[in-house]
mmCIF file with all atom_site columns, C-alpha atoms in Angstrom:
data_model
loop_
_atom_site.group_PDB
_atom_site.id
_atom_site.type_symbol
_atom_site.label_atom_id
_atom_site.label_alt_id
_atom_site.label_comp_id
_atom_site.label_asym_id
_atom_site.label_entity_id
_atom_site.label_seq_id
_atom_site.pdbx_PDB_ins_code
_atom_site.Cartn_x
_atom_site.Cartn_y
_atom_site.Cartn_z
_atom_site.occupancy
_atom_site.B_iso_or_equiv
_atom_site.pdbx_formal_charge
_atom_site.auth_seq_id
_atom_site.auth_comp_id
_atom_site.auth_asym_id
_atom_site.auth_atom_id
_atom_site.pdbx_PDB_model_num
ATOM 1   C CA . UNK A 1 1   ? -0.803 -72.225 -37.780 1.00 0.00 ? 1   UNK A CA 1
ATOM 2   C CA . UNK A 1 2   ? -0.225 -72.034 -34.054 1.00 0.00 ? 2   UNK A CA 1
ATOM 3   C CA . UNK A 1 3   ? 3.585  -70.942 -34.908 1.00 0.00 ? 3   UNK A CA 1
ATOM 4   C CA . UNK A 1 4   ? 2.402  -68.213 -37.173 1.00 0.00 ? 4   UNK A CA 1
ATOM 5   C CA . UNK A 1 5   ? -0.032 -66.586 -34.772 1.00 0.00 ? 5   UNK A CA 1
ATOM 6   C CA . UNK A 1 6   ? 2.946  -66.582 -31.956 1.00 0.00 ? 6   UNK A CA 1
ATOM 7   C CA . UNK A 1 7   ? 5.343  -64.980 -34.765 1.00 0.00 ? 7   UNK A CA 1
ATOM 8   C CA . UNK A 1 8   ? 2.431  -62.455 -35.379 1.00 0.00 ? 8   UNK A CA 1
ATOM 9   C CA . UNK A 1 9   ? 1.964  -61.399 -31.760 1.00 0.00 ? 9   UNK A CA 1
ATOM 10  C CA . UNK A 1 10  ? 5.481  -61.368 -31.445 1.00 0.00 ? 10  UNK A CA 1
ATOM 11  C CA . UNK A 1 11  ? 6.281  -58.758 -34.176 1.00 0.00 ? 11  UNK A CA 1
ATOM 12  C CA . UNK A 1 12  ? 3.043  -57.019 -32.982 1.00 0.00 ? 12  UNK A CA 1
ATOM 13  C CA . UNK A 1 13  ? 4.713  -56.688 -29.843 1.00 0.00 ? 13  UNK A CA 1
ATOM 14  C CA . UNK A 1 14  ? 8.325  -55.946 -30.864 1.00 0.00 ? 14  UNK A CA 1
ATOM 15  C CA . UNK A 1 15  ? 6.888  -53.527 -33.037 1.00 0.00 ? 15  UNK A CA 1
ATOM 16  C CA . UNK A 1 16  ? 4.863  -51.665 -30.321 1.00 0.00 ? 16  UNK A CA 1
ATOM 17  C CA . UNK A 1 17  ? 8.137  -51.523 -28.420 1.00 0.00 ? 17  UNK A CA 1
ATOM 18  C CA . UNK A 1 18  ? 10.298 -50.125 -31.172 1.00 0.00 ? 18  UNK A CA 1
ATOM 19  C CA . UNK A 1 19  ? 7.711  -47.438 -31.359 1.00 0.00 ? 19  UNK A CA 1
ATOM 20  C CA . UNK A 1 20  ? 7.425  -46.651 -28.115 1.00 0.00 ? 20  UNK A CA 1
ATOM 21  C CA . UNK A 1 21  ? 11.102 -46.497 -27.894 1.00 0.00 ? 21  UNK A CA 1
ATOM 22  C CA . UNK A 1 22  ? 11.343 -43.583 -30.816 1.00 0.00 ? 22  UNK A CA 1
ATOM 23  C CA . UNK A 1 23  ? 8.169  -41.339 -29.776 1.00 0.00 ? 23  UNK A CA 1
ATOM 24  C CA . UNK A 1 24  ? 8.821  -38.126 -28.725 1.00 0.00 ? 24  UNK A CA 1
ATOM 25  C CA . UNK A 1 25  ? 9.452  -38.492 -24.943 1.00 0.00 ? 25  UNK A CA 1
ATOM 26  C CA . UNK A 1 26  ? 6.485  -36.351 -23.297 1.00 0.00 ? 26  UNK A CA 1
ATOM 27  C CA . UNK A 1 27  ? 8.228  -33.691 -21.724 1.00 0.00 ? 27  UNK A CA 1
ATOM 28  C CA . UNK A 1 28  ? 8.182  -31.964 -18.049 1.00 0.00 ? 28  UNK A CA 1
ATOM 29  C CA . UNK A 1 29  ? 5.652  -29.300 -16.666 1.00 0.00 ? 29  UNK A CA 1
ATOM 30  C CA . UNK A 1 30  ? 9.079  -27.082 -16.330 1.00 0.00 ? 30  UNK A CA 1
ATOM 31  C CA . UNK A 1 31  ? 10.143 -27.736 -20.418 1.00 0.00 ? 31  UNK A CA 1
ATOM 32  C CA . UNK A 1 32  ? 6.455  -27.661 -21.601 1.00 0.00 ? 32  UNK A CA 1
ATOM 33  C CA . UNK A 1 33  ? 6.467  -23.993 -19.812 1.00 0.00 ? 33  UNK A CA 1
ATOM 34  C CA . UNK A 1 34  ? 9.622  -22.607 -21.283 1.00 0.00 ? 34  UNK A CA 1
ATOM 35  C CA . UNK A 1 35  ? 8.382  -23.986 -25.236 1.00 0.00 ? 35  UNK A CA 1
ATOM 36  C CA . UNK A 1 36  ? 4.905  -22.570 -24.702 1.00 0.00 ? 36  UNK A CA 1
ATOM 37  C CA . UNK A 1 37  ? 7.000  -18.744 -23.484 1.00 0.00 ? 37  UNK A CA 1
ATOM 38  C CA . UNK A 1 38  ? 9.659  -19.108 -26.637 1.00 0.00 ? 38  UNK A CA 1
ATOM 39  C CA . UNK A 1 39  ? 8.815  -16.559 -29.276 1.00 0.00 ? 39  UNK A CA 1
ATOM 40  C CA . UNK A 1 40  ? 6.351  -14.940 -27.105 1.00 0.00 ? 40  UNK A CA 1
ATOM 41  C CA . UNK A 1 41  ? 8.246  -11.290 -27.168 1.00 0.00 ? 41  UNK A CA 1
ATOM 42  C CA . UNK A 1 42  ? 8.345  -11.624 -23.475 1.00 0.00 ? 42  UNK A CA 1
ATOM 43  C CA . UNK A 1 43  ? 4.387  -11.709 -23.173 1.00 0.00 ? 43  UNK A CA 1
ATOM 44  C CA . UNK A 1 44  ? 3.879  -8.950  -25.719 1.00 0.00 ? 44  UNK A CA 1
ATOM 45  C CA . UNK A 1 45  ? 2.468  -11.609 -28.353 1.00 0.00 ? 45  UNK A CA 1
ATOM 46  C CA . UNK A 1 46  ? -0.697 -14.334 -27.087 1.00 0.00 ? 46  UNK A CA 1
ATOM 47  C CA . UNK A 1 47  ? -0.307 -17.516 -25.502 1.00 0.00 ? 47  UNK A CA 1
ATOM 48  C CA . UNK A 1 48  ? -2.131 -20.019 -24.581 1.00 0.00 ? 48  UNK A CA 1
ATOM 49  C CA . UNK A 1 49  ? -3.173 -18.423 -20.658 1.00 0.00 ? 49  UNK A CA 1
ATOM 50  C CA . UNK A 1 50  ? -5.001 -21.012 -19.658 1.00 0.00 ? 50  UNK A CA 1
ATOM 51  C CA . UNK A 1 51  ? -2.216 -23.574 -20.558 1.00 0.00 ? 51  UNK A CA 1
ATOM 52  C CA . UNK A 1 52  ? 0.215  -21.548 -19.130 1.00 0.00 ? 52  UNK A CA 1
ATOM 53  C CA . UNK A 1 53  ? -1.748 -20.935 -15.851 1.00 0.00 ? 53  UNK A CA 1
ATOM 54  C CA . UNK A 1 54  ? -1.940 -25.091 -15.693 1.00 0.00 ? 54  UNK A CA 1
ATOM 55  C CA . UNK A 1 55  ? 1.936  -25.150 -16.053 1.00 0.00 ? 55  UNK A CA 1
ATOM 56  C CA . UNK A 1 56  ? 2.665  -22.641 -13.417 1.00 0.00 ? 56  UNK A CA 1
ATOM 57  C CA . UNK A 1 57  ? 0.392  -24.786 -10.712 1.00 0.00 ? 57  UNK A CA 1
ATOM 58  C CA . UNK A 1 58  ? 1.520  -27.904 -11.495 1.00 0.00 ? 58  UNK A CA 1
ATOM 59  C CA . UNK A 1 59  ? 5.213  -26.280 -11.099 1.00 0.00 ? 59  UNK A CA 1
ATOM 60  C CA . UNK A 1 60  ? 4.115  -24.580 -7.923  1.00 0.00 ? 60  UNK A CA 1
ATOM 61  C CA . UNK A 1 61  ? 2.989  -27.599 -6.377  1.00 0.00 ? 61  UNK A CA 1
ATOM 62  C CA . UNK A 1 62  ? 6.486  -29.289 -6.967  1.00 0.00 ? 62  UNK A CA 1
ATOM 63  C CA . UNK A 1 63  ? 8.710  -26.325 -6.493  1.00 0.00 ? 63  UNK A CA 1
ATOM 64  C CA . UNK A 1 64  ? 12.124 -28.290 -5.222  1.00 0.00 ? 64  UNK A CA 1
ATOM 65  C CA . UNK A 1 65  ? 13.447 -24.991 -3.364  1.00 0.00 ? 65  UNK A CA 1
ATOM 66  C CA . UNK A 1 66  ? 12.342 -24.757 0.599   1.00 0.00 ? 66  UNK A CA 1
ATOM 67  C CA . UNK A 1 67  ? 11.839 -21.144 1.461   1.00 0.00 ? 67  UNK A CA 1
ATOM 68  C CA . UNK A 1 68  ? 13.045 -19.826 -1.764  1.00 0.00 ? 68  UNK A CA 1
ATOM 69  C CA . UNK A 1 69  ? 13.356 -16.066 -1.090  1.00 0.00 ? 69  UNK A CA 1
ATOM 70  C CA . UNK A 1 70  ? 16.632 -16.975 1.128   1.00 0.00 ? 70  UNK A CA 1
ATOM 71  C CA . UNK A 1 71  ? 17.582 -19.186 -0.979  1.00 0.00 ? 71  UNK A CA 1
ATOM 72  C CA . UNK A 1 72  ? 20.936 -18.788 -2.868  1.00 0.00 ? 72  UNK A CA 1
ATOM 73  C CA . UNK A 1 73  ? 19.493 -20.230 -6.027  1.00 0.00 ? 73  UNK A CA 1
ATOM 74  C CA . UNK A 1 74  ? 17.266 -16.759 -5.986  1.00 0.00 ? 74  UNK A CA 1
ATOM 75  C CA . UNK A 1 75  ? 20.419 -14.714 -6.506  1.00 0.00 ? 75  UNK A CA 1
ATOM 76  C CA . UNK A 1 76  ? 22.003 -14.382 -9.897  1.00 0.00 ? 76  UNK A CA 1
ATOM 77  C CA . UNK A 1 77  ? 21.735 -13.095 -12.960 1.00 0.00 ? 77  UNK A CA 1
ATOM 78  C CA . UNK A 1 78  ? 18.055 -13.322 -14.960 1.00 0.00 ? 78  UNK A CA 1
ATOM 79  C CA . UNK A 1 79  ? 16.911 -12.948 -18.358 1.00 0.00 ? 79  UNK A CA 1
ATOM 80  C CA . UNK A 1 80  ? 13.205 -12.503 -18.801 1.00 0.00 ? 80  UNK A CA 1
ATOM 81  C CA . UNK A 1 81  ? 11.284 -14.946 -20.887 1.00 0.00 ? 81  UNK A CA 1
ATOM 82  C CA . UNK A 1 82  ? 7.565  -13.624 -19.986 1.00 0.00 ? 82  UNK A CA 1
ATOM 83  C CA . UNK A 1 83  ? 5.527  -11.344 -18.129 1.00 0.00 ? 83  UNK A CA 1
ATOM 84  C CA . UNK A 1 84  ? 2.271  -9.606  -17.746 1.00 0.00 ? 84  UNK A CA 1
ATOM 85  C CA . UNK A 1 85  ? 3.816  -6.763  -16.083 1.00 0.00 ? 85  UNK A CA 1
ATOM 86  C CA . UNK A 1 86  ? 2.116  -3.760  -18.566 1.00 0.00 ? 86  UNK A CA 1
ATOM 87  C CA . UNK A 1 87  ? 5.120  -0.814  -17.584 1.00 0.00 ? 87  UNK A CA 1
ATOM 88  C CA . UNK A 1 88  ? 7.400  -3.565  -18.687 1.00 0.00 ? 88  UNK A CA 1
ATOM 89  C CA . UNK A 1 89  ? 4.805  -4.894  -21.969 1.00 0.00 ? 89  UNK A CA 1
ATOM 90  C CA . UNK A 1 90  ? 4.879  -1.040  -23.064 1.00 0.00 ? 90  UNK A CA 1
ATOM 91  C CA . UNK A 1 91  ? 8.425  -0.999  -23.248 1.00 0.00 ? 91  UNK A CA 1
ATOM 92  C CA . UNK A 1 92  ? 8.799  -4.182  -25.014 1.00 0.00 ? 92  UNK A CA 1
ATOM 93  C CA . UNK A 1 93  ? 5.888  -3.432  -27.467 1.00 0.00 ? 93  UNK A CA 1
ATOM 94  C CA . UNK A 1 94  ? 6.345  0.656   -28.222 1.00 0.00 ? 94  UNK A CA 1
ATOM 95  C CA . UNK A 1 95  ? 10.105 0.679   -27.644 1.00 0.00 ? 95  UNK A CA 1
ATOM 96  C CA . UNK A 1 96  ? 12.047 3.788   -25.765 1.00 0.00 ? 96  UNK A CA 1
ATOM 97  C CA . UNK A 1 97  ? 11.002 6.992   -27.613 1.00 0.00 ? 97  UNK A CA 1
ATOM 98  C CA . UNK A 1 98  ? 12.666 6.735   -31.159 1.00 0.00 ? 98  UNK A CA 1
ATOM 99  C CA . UNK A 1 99  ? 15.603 4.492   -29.769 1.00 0.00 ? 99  UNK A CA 1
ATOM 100 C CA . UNK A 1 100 ? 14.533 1.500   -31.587 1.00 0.00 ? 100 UNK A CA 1
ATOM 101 C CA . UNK A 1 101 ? 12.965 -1.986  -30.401 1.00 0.00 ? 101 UNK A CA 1
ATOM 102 C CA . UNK A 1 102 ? 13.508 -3.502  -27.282 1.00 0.00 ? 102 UNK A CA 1
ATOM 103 C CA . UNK A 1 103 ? 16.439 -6.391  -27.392 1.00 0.00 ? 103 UNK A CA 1
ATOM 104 C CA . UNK A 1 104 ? 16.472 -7.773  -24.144 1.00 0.00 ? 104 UNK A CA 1
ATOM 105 C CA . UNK A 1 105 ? 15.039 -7.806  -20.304 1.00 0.00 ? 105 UNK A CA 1
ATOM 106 C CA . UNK A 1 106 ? 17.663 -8.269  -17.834 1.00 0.00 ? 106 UNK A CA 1
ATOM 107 C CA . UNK A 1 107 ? 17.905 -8.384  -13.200 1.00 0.00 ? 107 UNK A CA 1
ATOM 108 C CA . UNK A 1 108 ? 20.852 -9.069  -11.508 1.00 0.00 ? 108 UNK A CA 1
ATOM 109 C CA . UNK A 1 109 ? 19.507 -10.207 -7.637  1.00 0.00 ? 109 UNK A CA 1
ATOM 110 C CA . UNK A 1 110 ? 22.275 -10.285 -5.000  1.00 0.00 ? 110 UNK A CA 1
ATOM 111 C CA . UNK A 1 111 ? 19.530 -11.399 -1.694  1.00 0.00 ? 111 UNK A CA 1
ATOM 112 C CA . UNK A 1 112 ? 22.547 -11.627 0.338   1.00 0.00 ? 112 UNK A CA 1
ATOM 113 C CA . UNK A 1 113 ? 23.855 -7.827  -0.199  1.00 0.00 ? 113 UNK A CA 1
ATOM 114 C CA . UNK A 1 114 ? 20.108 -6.563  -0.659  1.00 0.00 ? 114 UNK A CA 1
ATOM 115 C CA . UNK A 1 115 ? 20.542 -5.336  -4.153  1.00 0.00 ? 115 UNK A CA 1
ATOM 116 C CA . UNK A 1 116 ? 18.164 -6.219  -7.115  1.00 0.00 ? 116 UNK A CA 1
ATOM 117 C CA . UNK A 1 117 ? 18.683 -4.389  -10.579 1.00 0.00 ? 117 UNK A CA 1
ATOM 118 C CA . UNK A 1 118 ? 16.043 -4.312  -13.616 1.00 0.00 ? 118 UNK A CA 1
ATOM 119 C CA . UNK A 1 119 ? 17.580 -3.287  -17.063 1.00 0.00 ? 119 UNK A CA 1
ATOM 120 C CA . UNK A 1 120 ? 15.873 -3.120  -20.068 1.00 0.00 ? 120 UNK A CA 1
ATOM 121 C CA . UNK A 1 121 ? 17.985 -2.871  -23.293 1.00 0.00 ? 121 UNK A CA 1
ATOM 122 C CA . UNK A 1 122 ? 17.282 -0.884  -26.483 1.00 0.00 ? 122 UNK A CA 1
ATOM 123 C CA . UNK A 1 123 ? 18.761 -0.337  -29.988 1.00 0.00 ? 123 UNK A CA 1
ATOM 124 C CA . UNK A 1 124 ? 20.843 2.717   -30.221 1.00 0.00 ? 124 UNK A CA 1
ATOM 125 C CA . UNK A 1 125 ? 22.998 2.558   -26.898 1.00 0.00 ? 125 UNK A CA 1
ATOM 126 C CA . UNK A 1 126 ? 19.487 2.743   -24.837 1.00 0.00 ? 126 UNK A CA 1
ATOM 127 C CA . UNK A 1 127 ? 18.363 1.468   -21.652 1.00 0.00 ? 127 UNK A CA 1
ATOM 128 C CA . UNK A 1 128 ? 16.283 1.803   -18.725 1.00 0.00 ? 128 UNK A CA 1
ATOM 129 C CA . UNK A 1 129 ? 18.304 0.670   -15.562 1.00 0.00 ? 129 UNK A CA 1
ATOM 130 C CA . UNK A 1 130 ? 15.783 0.858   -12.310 1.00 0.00 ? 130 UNK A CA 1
ATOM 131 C CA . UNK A 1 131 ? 18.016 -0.547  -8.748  1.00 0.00 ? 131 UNK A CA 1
ATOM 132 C CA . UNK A 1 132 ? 16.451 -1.712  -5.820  1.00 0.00 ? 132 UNK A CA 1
ATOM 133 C CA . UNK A 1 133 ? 16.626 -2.597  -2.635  1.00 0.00 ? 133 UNK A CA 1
ATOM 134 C CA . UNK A 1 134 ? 15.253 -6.671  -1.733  1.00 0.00 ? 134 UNK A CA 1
ATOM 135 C CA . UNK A 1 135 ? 14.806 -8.551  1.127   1.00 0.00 ? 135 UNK A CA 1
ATOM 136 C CA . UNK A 1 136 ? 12.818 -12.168 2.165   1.00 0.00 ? 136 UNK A CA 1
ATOM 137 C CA . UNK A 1 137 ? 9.982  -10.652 4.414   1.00 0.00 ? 137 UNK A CA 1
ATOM 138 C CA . UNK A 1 138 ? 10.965 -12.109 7.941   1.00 0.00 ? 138 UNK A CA 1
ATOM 139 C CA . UNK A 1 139 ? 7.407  -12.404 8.679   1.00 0.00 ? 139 UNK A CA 1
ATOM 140 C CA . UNK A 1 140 ? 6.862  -14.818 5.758   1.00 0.00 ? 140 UNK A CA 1
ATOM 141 C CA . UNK A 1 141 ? 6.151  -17.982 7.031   1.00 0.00 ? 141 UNK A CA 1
ATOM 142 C CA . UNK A 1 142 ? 6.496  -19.940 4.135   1.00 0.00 ? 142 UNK A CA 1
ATOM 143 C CA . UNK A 1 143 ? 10.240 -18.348 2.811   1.00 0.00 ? 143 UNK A CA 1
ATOM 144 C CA . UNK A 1 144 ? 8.282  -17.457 -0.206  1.00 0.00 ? 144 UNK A CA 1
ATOM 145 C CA . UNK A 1 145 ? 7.918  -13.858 -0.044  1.00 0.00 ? 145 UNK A CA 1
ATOM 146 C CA . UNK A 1 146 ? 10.116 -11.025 -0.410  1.00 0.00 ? 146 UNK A CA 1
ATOM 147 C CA . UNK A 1 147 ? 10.385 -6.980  -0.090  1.00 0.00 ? 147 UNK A CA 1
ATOM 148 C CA . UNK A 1 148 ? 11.780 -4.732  -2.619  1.00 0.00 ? 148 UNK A CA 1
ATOM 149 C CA . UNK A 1 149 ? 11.887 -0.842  -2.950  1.00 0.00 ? 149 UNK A CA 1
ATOM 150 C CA . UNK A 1 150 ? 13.004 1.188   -5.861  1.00 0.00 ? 150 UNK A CA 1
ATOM 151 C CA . UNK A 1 151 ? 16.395 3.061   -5.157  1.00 0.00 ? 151 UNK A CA 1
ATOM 152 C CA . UNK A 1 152 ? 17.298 4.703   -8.043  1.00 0.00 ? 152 UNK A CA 1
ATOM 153 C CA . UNK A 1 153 ? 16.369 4.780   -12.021 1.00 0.00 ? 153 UNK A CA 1
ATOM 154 C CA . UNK A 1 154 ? 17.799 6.521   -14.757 1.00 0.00 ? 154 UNK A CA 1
ATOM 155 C CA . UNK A 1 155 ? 17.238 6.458   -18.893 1.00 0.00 ? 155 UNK A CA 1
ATOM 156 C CA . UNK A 1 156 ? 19.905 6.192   -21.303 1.00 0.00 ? 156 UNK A CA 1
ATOM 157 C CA . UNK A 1 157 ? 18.537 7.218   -24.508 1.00 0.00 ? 157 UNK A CA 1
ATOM 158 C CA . UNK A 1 158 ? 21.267 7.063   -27.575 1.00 0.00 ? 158 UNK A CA 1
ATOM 159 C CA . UNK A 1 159 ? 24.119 7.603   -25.286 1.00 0.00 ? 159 UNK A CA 1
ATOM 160 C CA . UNK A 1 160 ? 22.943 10.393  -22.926 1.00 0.00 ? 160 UNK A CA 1
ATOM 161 C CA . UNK A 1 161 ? 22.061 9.806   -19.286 1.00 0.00 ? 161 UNK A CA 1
ATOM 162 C CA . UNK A 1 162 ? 18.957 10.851  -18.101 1.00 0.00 ? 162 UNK A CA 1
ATOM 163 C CA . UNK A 1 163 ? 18.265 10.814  -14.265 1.00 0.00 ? 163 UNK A CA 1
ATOM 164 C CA . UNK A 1 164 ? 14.411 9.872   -13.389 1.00 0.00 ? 164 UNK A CA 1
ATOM 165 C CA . UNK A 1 165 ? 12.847 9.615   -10.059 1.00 0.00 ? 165 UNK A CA 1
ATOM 166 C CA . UNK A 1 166 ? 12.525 6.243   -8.249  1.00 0.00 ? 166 UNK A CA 1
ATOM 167 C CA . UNK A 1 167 ? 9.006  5.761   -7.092  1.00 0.00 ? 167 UNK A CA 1
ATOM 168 C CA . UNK A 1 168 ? 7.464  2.610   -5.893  1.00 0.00 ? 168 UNK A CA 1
ATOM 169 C CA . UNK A 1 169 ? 8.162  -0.426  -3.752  1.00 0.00 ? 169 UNK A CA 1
ATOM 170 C CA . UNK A 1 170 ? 5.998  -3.508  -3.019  1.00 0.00 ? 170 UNK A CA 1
ATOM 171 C CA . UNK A 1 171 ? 6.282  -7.996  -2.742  1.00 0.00 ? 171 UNK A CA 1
ATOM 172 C CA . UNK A 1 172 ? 6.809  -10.647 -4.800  1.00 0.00 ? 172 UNK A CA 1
ATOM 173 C CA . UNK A 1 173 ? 6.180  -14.179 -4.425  1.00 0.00 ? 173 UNK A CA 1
ATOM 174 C CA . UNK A 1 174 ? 8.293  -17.276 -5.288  1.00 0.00 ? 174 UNK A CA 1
ATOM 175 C CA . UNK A 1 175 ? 5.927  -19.873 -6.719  1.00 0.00 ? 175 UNK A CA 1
ATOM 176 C CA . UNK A 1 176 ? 9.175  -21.565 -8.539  1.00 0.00 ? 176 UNK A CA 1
ATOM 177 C CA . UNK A 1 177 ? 12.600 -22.063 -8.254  1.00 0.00 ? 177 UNK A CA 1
ATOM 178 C CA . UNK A 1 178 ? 15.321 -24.077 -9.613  1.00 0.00 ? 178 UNK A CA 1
ATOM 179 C CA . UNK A 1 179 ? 18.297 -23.993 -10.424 1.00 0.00 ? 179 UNK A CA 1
ATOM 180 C CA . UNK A 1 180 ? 17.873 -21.862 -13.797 1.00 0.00 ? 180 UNK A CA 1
ATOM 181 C CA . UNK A 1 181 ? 14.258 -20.743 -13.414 1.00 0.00 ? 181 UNK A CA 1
ATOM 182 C CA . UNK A 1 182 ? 11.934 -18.566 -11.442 1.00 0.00 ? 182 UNK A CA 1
ATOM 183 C CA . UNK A 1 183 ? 8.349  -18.063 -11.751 1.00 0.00 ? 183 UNK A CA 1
ATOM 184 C CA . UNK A 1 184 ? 6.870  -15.374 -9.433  1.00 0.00 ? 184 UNK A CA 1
ATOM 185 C CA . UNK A 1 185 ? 3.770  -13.421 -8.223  1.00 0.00 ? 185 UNK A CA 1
ATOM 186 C CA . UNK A 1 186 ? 3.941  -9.327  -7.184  1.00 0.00 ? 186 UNK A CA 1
ATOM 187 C CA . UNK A 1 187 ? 1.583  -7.125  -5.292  1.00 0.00 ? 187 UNK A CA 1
ATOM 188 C CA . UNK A 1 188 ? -0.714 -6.489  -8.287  1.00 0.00 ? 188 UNK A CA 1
ATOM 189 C CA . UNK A 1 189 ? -1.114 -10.039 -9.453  1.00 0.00 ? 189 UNK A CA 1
ATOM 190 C CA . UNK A 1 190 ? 1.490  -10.018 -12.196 1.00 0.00 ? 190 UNK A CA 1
ATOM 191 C CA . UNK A 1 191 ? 3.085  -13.008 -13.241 1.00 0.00 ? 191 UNK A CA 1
ATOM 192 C CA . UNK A 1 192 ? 7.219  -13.196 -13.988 1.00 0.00 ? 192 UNK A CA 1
ATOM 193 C CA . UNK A 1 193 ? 9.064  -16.227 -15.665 1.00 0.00 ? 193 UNK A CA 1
ATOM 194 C CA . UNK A 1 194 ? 12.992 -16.027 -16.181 1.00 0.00 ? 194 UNK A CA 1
ATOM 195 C CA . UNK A 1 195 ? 15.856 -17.732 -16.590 1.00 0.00 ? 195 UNK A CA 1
ATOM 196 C CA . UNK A 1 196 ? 19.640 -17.658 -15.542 1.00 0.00 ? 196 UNK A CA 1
ATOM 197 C CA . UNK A 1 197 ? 21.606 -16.603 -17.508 1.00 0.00 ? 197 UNK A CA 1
#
């Protein structure tokens, strides 16, 4: 009797084990913020906010890059996964004129030559390009913070170049940053997640 209640507890346990070794592994803060942004159309279709708020501060609190705004990780080329900036939302959700849906958020950021570039991509040979000019704010003391100001911005709608003004300027804030992802914070509160490309 005694044997059978060891080879019980025994297969109890080795079966407990076994299971525990084929679970689904619970994943990171980081992984559990990129699934929750997948098929989101860039922040054009709901999410769970309040989830992804949670993500975001648990990321913030263990962002791995010092001073991220001169860091060399900031530099490179981005694709946008999700934002709540509306200019951009508009675009994404009405398209550019009759051009055709939106097919992809792009920004090259060279920190060291001072050049940041924001292209959205349409159907139809369309695009909005908008340069800048971007800089970590010296008097930052955290490294966190950097400068930008709109340089130039034109529209190409179905082939033809269209010259627009460029008007605005303004701060962002590095909450994350890793190797392959950024999360930041502008001036107006808006939130921006992307990924290197």
């Amino acid at each position: 009797m005694m044997h059978q209640r060891w080879g019980v507890a025994l297969l109890l346990t080795q079966a407990a084990a076994l299971q525990a070794f084929f679970a689904p592994k619970s994943s990171t803060p980081k992984q559990q913020l990129l699934d929750l942004c997948t098929g989101s159309n860039y922040g054009a279709n709901p999410i769970d906010r309040d989830r992804l708020d949670g993500l975001i501060d648990q990321l913030a609190s263990i962002n791995p890059t010092p001073r991220p705004a001169e860091s060399p990780k900031f530099s490179g080329n981005w694709k946008l996964l999700w934002t709540t900036e509306s200019e951009l939302l508009f675009a994404v959700e009405k398209g550019l004129f009759a051009a055709g849906p939106c097919t992809g958020v792009e920004q090259t950021i060279d920190v060291a030559n001072g050049r940041l570039e924001n292209l959205v991509l349409f159907d139809n040979d369309s695009r909005l390009f908008v340069g800048s000019t971007i800089e970590p704010d010296a008097a930052d003391a955290s490294g966190a913070r950097f400068n930008f100001a709109f340089s130039s911005c034109s529209l190409r709608w179905r082939g033809y170049d269209i010259p627009l003004p460029p008007v605005g300027k303004g701060w962002g804030d590095l909450l994350y940053l890793d190797d392959d992802l950024r999360v930041q914070r502008d001036v107006r509160g808006d939130l921006l997640i992307a990924t290197k490309r």
